[in-house]
């Protein structure tokens, strides 16, 4: 299974700013290894962020996103102490969900 | 401590020399009438280096949790919340594995599998990280982190790199144990010429002494349609020394030599403005054309920008701060401001 994401969520003004660092190879499928074989594509396809059971962000990603992607977004309506959950699914069906507590 | 290491700073070496001749040593000054012996307090203020064996490391401690607060308030604007720095600076953290922590040699470094080398991949002595942060960071405000805060933020970086757990408190007492966990602690090799002053260099540039080719023949060059794609290289390379950039496009500067802004090139060169600002695009700071657009029509724009060039600032174009430029005179700052406002004429 993939390594955990690092997540920081913080109230800034009337919004919550969420920063996420994911651990993923994000292989494009365009690269060849030293023997000339194509390295198979392996990338995150879906990202969802959930707060109190509500989806606050849903994204469809492709192979153009960098290795170990960094994602930052903001949303309204959260309070300090509540949780934000981030989940991804990649093109091989691997998935990962991690959670962080929103800081004041 | 006074050391005779090759790398010892000149200033420190000077302080040591003077102190040898000082009253405490009982020796007569070597150069009578020149200067005075540095006081112990002056030497202490200079003598901040921490050696790989941790000699010179001050006592103190700091927790990962405190380090996170410091990192997010004082370091993350440039290095990224997670030390990933993916926009501007090279990353501090990343590219190391739990296996590396066991072996003491970063595999990705040996195999070249990471696109970009991080600080954590290369670091072989923890003292270097501590010392560097203590003396040089935050970049725009060096020497402002106290000893305990330096321990804390160092601990936090090691926690981001998954070397230390979240409840760890790093101190002068346990730093040696943490050194033994560094992913690349055995990555440094003394088996090359740079290690010793007497060492043989590992590159060889043998001057031809016999049967040498009389002329250099150029075997290939850029096709005409591509020559100018980065502007005129002759204008961009430094204008001193034997090697000059080739003329690859019409010179843009020639026309304006001797004009109002003749001094600008040297000024921007000295202060490295163009390392952070493109003329027509953002690098670290805004493109100068964006700045001009924003302020051109405003009253007092020149005085305002001149002030900002000298004092630096933050928050107008983003979270990355601009450091102050202390060596620039008021007149030069005004000239630069005028030049930017006029759309950076050549």
Coordinates of C-alpha atoms in Angstrom, one line a residue:
Chain A
X1 CA 0.0 0.0 0.0
X2 CA 1.1 3.5 -0.7
X3 CA 2.6 5.7 2.0
X4 CA 0.3 8.0 3.9
X5 CA -0.5 11.5 2.7
X6 CA 0.6 14.5 4.6
X7 CA -2.3 16.8 5.3
X8 CA -2.4 20.3 6.9
X9 CA -5.8 22.0 7.3
X10 CA -6.0 25.4 8.8
X11 CA -8.7 28.1 9.2
X12 CA -7.6 31.3 7.5
X13 CA -10.2 34.0 7.7
X14 CA -13.5 32.6 6.7
X15 CA -12.1 29.7 4.8
X16 CA -10.2 26.5 5.5
X17 CA -7.0 26.1 3.6
X18 CA -6.0 22.5 3.0
X19 CA -2.6 21.4 1.8
X20 CA -1.9 17.8 0.9
X21 CA 1.3 16.0 -0.2
X22 CA 0.7 12.6 -1.7
X23 CA 3.2 9.9 -2.1
X24 CA 2.8 8.4 -5.6
X25 CA 5.0 7.6 -8.5
X26 CA 2.7 9.2 -11.1
X27 CA 4.2 7.3 -14.0
X28 CA 3.1 8.7 -17.3
X29 CA 3.4 5.6 -19.4
X30 CA 5.6 7.5 -21.8
X31 CA 8.9 6.7 -20.2
X32 CA 11.3 3.8 -21.1
X33 CA 13.6 2.1 -18.6
X34 CA 17.2 1.5 -19.3
X35 CA 16.4 -1.7 -21.2
X36 CA 14.1 0.2 -23.5
X37 CA 10.9 -1.2 -22.1
X38 CA 8.0 1.2 -21.6
X39 CA 7.4 1.9 -17.9
X40 CA 3.6 1.2 -17.5
X41 CA 1.4 4.1 -16.7
X42 CA 0.6 4.4 -13.0
X43 CA -1.1 7.5 -11.8
X44 CA -3.8 8.9 -9.5
X45 CA -7.1 9.2 -11.3
X46 CA -9.6 10.4 -8.7
X47 CA -9.2 12.7 -5.7
X48 CA -11.9 13.5 -3.2
X49 CA -12.0 15.6 -0.1
X50 CA -14.7 15.1 2.4
X51 CA -15.8 17.2 5.3
X52 CA -18.6 16.1 7.6
X53 CA -19.7 13.5 5.1
X54 CA -19.9 16.2 2.3
X55 CA -17.7 16.2 -0.7
X56 CA -15.9 19.5 -0.8
X57 CA -13.6 18.7 -3.7
X58 CA -13.7 16.1 -6.4
X59 CA -11.0 16.0 -9.1
X60 CA -10.1 13.8 -12.0
X61 CA -6.4 13.6 -12.6
X62 CA -4.2 12.2 -15.4
X63 CA -0.6 11.4 -16.1
X64 CA 0.4 15.0 -16.5
X65 CA 0.4 15.5 -12.8
X66 CA 3.9 15.4 -11.2
X67 CA 5.3 12.7 -9.0
X68 CA 4.4 13.1 -5.3
X69 CA 1.7 15.6 -6.1
X70 CA 1.1 18.6 -4.0
X71 CA -2.5 19.8 -3.8
X72 CA -3.9 23.0 -2.1
X73 CA -7.5 24.1 -2.0
X74 CA -9.8 26.0 0.3
X75 CA -13.4 25.6 1.2
X76 CA -15.9 27.4 3.5
X77 CA -18.0 26.2 6.4
X78 CA -15.6 24.2 8.6
X79 CA -14.7 24.7 12.2
X80 CA -11.5 24.1 14.0
X81 CA -11.3 20.6 15.5
X82 CA -13.4 19.0 12.7
X83 CA -11.9 16.5 10.3
X84 CA -11.1 16.7 6.7
X85 CA -10.6 13.4 4.8
X86 CA -8.7 13.1 1.5
X87 CA -8.9 10.0 -0.7
X88 CA -7.4 9.0 -4.0
X89 CA -7.8 6.1 -6.4
X90 CA -5.2 5.3 -9.1
X91 CA -5.5 3.7 -12.5
X92 CA -4.5 0.3 -11.0
X93 CA -7.3 0.5 -8.4
X94 CA -4.9 1.2 -5.5
X95 CA -6.4 3.6 -3.1
X96 CA -5.6 5.5 0.0
X97 CA -7.6 7.6 2.5
X98 CA -6.1 9.9 5.1
X99 CA -7.6 12.3 7.6
X100 CA -6.4 15.5 9.4
X101 CA -7.9 17.7 12.1
X102 CA -8.6 21.3 11.1
X103 CA -6.4 23.7 13.1
X104 CA -7.5 27.1 14.2
Chain B
X1 CA 37.2 27.2 18.9
X2 CA 40.0 28.2 16.6
X3 CA 40.5 25.6 14.0
X4 CA 42.8 25.4 11.0
X5 CA 40.3 23.7 8.8
X6 CA 40.5 24.6 5.1
X7 CA 36.9 25.7 5.3
X8 CA 37.3 28.0 8.3
X9 CA 35.9 31.4 7.5
X10 CA 38.5 34.1 6.8
X11 CA 36.9 36.3 9.4
X12 CA 37.2 33.6 12.0
X13 CA 40.8 32.9 11.1
X14 CA 41.6 36.6 11.4
X15 CA 39.9 36.7 14.8
X16 CA 42.0 33.7 15.9
X17 CA 45.2 35.3 14.7
X18 CA 44.6 38.5 16.5
X19 CA 43.6 36.7 19.7
X20 CA 46.8 34.7 19.7
X21 CA 48.7 37.9 19.9
X22 CA 46.3 39.3 22.5
X23 CA 46.9 40.1 26.2
X24 CA 45.7 36.7 27.3
X25 CA 48.5 34.8 25.4
X26 CA 51.4 36.9 26.9
X27 CA 52.9 37.3 23.4
X28 CA 53.7 40.6 21.9
X29 CA 51.5 41.7 19.1
X30 CA 53.0 40.6 15.7
X31 CA 52.1 43.8 13.9
X32 CA 52.4 46.7 16.3
X33 CA 50.1 49.5 15.6
X34 CA 47.7 47.6 13.5
X35 CA 44.3 47.1 15.0
X36 CA 43.8 45.6 18.4
X37 CA 43.3 42.1 19.7
X38 CA 39.7 40.9 19.3
X39 CA 37.9 40.6 22.7
X40 CA 36.7 37.2 23.8
X41 CA 33.2 38.4 23.4
X42 CA 33.9 39.4 19.7
X43 CA 35.4 36.0 19.0
X44 CA 32.4 34.3 20.7
X45 CA 30.0 36.2 18.5
X46 CA 31.9 35.0 15.3
X47 CA 32.6 31.5 16.6
X48 CA 29.3 29.8 15.9
X49 CA 30.3 26.8 13.8
X50 CA 29.3 23.3 14.7
X51 CA 31.6 20.6 13.6
X52 CA 30.6 17.1 12.4
X53 CA 31.7 15.7 15.8
X54 CA 29.3 18.3 17.3
X55 CA 32.0 20.4 18.9
X56 CA 30.7 23.9 19.1
X57 CA 27.1 22.8 19.4
X58 CA 25.4 24.9 22.1
X59 CA 23.2 23.2 24.8
X60 CA 19.5 23.2 24.2
X61 CA 16.5 21.3 23.0
X62 CA 13.4 21.6 20.9
X63 CA 10.4 19.4 20.1
X64 CA 9.0 18.4 16.7
X65 CA 5.7 20.1 17.7
X66 CA 7.4 23.4 18.4
X67 CA 9.4 22.9 15.2
X68 CA 6.2 22.6 13.2
X69 CA 5.0 26.0 14.4
X70 CA 8.3 27.6 13.5
X71 CA 8.4 25.9 10.1
X72 CA 5.0 26.9 9.1
X73 CA 5.4 30.5 10.2
X74 CA 9.0 31.2 9.2
X75 CA 10.1 28.7 6.6
X76 CA 7.2 27.3 4.7
X77 CA 6.7 30.4 2.6
X78 CA 9.9 29.5 0.7
X79 CA 10.4 25.8 1.3
X80 CA 6.8 24.6 1.2
X81 CA 4.6 23.3 4.1
X82 CA 6.1 19.8 3.7
X83 CA 9.6 20.9 2.7
X84 CA 8.7 19.9 -0.8
X85 CA 9.5 23.4 -2.2
X86 CA 8.2 22.4 -5.5
X87 CA 7.7 25.9 -6.9
X88 CA 10.8 27.9 -6.2
X89 CA 13.6 26.4 -4.2
X90 CA 15.1 22.9 -4.2
X91 CA 13.3 20.6 -1.9
X92 CA 14.5 19.9 1.6
X93 CA 12.7 16.7 2.2
X94 CA 11.9 13.7 0.0
X95 CA 13.6 10.9 -1.8
X96 CA 14.7 8.9 1.3
X97 CA 13.2 5.6 2.5
X98 CA 13.0 3.7 5.8
X99 CA 15.5 1.3 4.3
X100 CA 18.0 4.1 3.8
X101 CA 17.7 4.9 7.5
X102 CA 18.8 1.4 8.2
X103 CA 21.6 1.2 5.6
X104 CA 22.9 4.8 6.0
X105 CA 23.2 5.2 2.2
X106 CA 20.4 6.7 0.1
X107 CA 19.5 4.3 -2.6
X108 CA 17.9 6.9 -4.9
X109 CA 21.1 8.9 -4.9
X110 CA 23.2 5.9 -5.9
X111 CA 20.8 4.8 -8.6
X112 CA 19.8 8.3 -9.8
X113 CA 16.1 7.5 -9.7
X114 CA 14.9 10.8 -8.1
X115 CA 14.5 13.6 -10.6
X116 CA 15.7 16.1 -8.1
X117 CA 18.1 15.7 -5.2
X118 CA 16.8 16.9 -1.8
X119 CA 18.8 18.2 1.2
X120 CA 17.7 15.1 3.1
X121 CA 19.1 12.8 0.4
X122 CA 22.5 14.3 0.5
X123 CA 23.0 15.2 4.1
X124 CA 25.6 13.1 5.8
X125 CA 26.3 15.1 9.0
X126 CA 23.4 16.4 11.1
X127 CA 25.7 19.2 12.5
X128 CA 25.6 20.8 9.0
X129 CA 21.9 21.0 9.0
X130 CA 21.8 22.5 12.5
X131 CA 24.6 24.9 11.8
X132 CA 23.2 26.0 8.4
X133 CA 19.8 26.8 9.8
X134 CA 21.3 28.5 12.8
X135 CA 23.6 30.8 10.8
X136 CA 21.7 31.3 7.6
X137 CA 17.9 30.8 7.9
X138 CA 15.3 32.2 7.5
X139 CA 17.1 33.5 4.4
X140 CA 15.6 37.0 4.8
X141 CA 16.3 37.2 8.5
X142 CA 19.4 35.1 9.3
X143 CA 20.7 34.7 12.9
X144 CA 17.2 35.4 14.4
X145 CA 16.4 31.8 15.4
X146 CA 17.4 31.0 18.9
X147 CA 19.3 27.8 19.9
X148 CA 16.2 26.0 21.1
X149 CA 14.2 27.0 18.1
X150 CA 17.0 25.7 15.8
X151 CA 16.8 22.3 17.6
X152 CA 13.0 22.3 17.2
X153 CA 12.9 23.2 13.5
X154 CA 15.8 20.7 12.8
X155 CA 13.7 18.0 14.6
X156 CA 10.7 18.9 12.6
X157 CA 12.6 18.6 9.3
X158 CA 13.7 15.1 10.4
X159 CA 10.1 14.3 11.3
X160 CA 8.9 15.4 7.8
X161 CA 11.6 13.0 6.4
X162 CA 10.1 10.2 8.6
X163 CA 13.4 9.8 10.5
X164 CA 12.0 11.1 13.9
X165 CA 8.6 10.4 15.5
X166 CA 6.2 13.2 16.1
X167 CA 6.8 13.3 19.9
X168 CA 10.6 13.6 19.7
X169 CA 12.6 16.2 21.5
X170 CA 16.0 16.8 19.9
X171 CA 18.8 18.1 22.2
X172 CA 22.5 18.3 22.5
X173 CA 22.3 15.1 24.5
X174 CA 20.6 12.9 22.0
X175 CA 21.8 14.4 18.7
X176 CA 24.5 11.8 18.2
X177 CA 21.9 9.1 18.3
X178 CA 19.9 10.9 15.7
X179 CA 23.1 11.3 13.5
X180 CA 23.2 7.5 13.5
X181 CA 19.7 7.5 11.8
X182 CA 20.5 9.9 8.9
X183 CA 19.6 8.2 5.6
X184 CA 22.9 9.3 3.9
X185 CA 25.2 9.2 6.9
X186 CA 27.6 6.8 5.1
X187 CA 27.2 8.6 1.7
X188 CA 30.2 10.8 2.0
X189 CA 33.4 9.5 0.5
X190 CA 36.8 10.8 1.3
X191 CA 38.3 8.8 -1.5
X192 CA 38.7 11.7 -4.0
X193 CA 41.0 14.5 -4.6
X194 CA 38.9 17.3 -3.1
X195 CA 39.1 15.8 0.4
X196 CA 42.7 16.7 1.1
X197 CA 44.6 19.8 0.1
X198 CA 47.3 17.5 -1.4
X199 CA 44.7 15.2 -3.1
X200 CA 44.8 14.6 -6.8
X201 CA 42.0 16.2 -8.7
X202 CA 39.5 13.8 -10.3
X203 CA 39.3 15.6 -13.6
X204 CA 42.3 16.0 -15.8
X205 CA 42.8 18.9 -18.2
X206 CA 46.0 18.2 -20.0
X207 CA 47.4 21.1 -22.1
X208 CA 48.5 19.9 -25.5
X209 CA 52.3 20.3 -25.9
X210 CA 53.1 18.4 -29.0
X211 CA 51.5 17.8 -32.4
X212 CA 48.6 19.9 -31.4
X213 CA 45.8 20.8 -33.8
X214 CA 46.7 24.3 -35.2
X215 CA 43.1 25.5 -35.4
X216 CA 39.8 24.7 -33.8
X217 CA 37.3 23.5 -36.3
X218 CA 33.7 24.1 -35.4
X219 CA 32.0 20.8 -36.2
X220 CA 28.4 21.9 -35.6
X221 CA 26.4 24.9 -34.6
X222 CA 22.9 26.0 -33.9
X223 CA 20.8 26.4 -37.1
X224 CA 20.0 30.0 -38.0
X225 CA 16.4 29.7 -37.2
X226 CA 17.2 28.7 -33.6
X227 CA 20.0 31.0 -32.8
X228 CA 18.0 33.8 -31.5
X229 CA 15.5 31.8 -29.5
X230 CA 17.0 32.9 -26.2
X231 CA 17.7 36.5 -27.3
X232 CA 21.2 37.9 -27.8
X233 CA 23.6 35.7 -25.7
X234 CA 26.2 38.5 -26.0
X235 CA 24.0 40.8 -24.0
X236 CA 23.2 38.1 -21.4
X237 CA 26.7 36.9 -20.5
X238 CA 28.9 38.9 -18.3
X239 CA 30.8 41.6 -20.1
X240 CA 34.2 41.0 -18.5
X241 CA 36.8 38.3 -19.0
X242 CA 37.9 36.4 -22.0
X243 CA 34.8 34.4 -22.7
X244 CA 31.8 36.3 -24.1
X245 CA 28.4 35.2 -25.2
X246 CA 28.0 34.9 -29.0
X247 CA 26.0 37.5 -30.9
X248 CA 22.8 35.5 -31.6
X249 CA 20.4 38.4 -32.3
X250 CA 20.5 42.1 -32.8
X251 CA 21.9 43.8 -29.7
X252 CA 19.3 45.4 -27.7
X253 CA 21.5 47.3 -25.3
X254 CA 23.8 49.0 -27.8
X255 CA 21.2 51.6 -28.7
X256 CA 20.8 52.9 -25.2
X257 CA 24.5 53.0 -24.1
X258 CA 25.1 56.2 -22.3
X259 CA 21.4 57.0 -21.8
X260 CA 19.5 57.7 -18.6
X261 CA 19.5 54.0 -17.7
X262 CA 23.1 53.2 -18.6
X263 CA 23.9 52.2 -15.0
X264 CA 20.9 49.9 -14.6
X265 CA 22.5 46.8 -16.0
X266 CA 25.4 46.9 -13.5
X267 CA 23.0 47.7 -10.6
X268 CA 20.6 44.9 -11.4
X269 CA 23.6 42.6 -11.9
X270 CA 25.2 43.5 -8.6
X271 CA 21.9 43.1 -6.6
X272 CA 20.9 40.0 -8.5
X273 CA 17.4 41.5 -9.2
X274 CA 17.0 39.5 -12.3
X275 CA 17.6 36.2 -10.5
X276 CA 14.2 36.8 -8.9
X277 CA 12.4 39.0 -11.4
X278 CA 12.0 38.5 -15.1
X279 CA 11.5 41.6 -17.2
X280 CA 8.3 40.2 -18.7
X281 CA 7.6 37.2 -16.5
X282 CA 7.4 36.2 -12.8
X283 CA 10.2 34.2 -11.4
X284 CA 10.3 34.4 -7.6
X285 CA 9.0 37.9 -7.6
X286 CA 6.7 39.6 -10.1
X287 CA 7.8 40.4 -13.6
X288 CA 9.0 44.0 -13.9
X289 CA 6.3 44.7 -16.6
X290 CA 3.7 43.5 -14.1
X291 CA 5.1 45.9 -11.5
X292 CA 5.1 48.7 -14.0
X293 CA 1.5 48.0 -15.1
X294 CA 0.3 48.0 -11.5
X295 CA 1.9 51.3 -10.4
X296 CA 2.5 53.3 -13.6
X297 CA -0.6 55.5 -13.2
X298 CA -0.2 56.0 -9.4
X299 CA 1.1 59.1 -7.7
X300 CA 4.4 58.8 -6.0
X301 CA 4.9 55.4 -7.6
X302 CA 8.6 56.1 -8.0
X303 CA 9.2 57.0 -4.4
X304 CA 7.1 54.0 -3.3
X305 CA 8.9 51.5 -5.4
X306 CA 12.3 53.0 -4.5
X307 CA 11.4 52.5 -0.9
X308 CA 10.3 48.9 -1.5
X309 CA 13.5 48.1 -3.5
X310 CA 15.6 49.1 -0.5
X311 CA 13.4 47.7 2.3
X312 CA 12.0 44.6 0.6
X313 CA 8.5 43.4 1.4
X314 CA 6.0 40.6 1.4
X315 CA 2.4 40.0 0.8
X316 CA 1.7 42.2 -2.2
X317 CA 2.5 39.6 -4.9
X318 CA 2.4 36.5 -2.8
X319 CA 3.8 34.9 0.3
X320 CA 7.4 34.8 -0.8
X321 CA 9.2 37.8 0.7
X322 CA 11.7 40.1 -1.1
X323 CA 14.8 40.6 1.0
X324 CA 16.0 44.1 1.7
X325 CA 18.8 45.5 -0.5
X326 CA 20.9 47.3 2.0
X327 CA 23.8 48.1 -0.4
X328 CA 21.7 50.1 -2.8
X329 CA 21.9 53.9 -2.5
X330 CA 18.7 56.0 -2.5
X331 CA 19.7 57.5 -5.9
X332 CA 20.2 54.1 -7.4
X333 CA 16.9 52.7 -5.9
X334 CA 15.1 55.7 -7.5
X335 CA 16.8 55.0 -10.8
X336 CA 15.8 51.4 -10.7
X337 CA 12.2 52.4 -9.8
X338 CA 12.1 54.8 -12.7
X339 CA 13.5 52.1 -15.0
X340 CA 10.9 49.6 -13.9
X341 CA 8.0 52.1 -14.2
X342 CA 9.1 53.1 -17.7
X343 CA 8.9 49.5 -18.8
X344 CA 12.5 48.5 -18.4
X345 CA 13.9 50.3 -21.5
X346 CA 17.2 48.9 -22.7

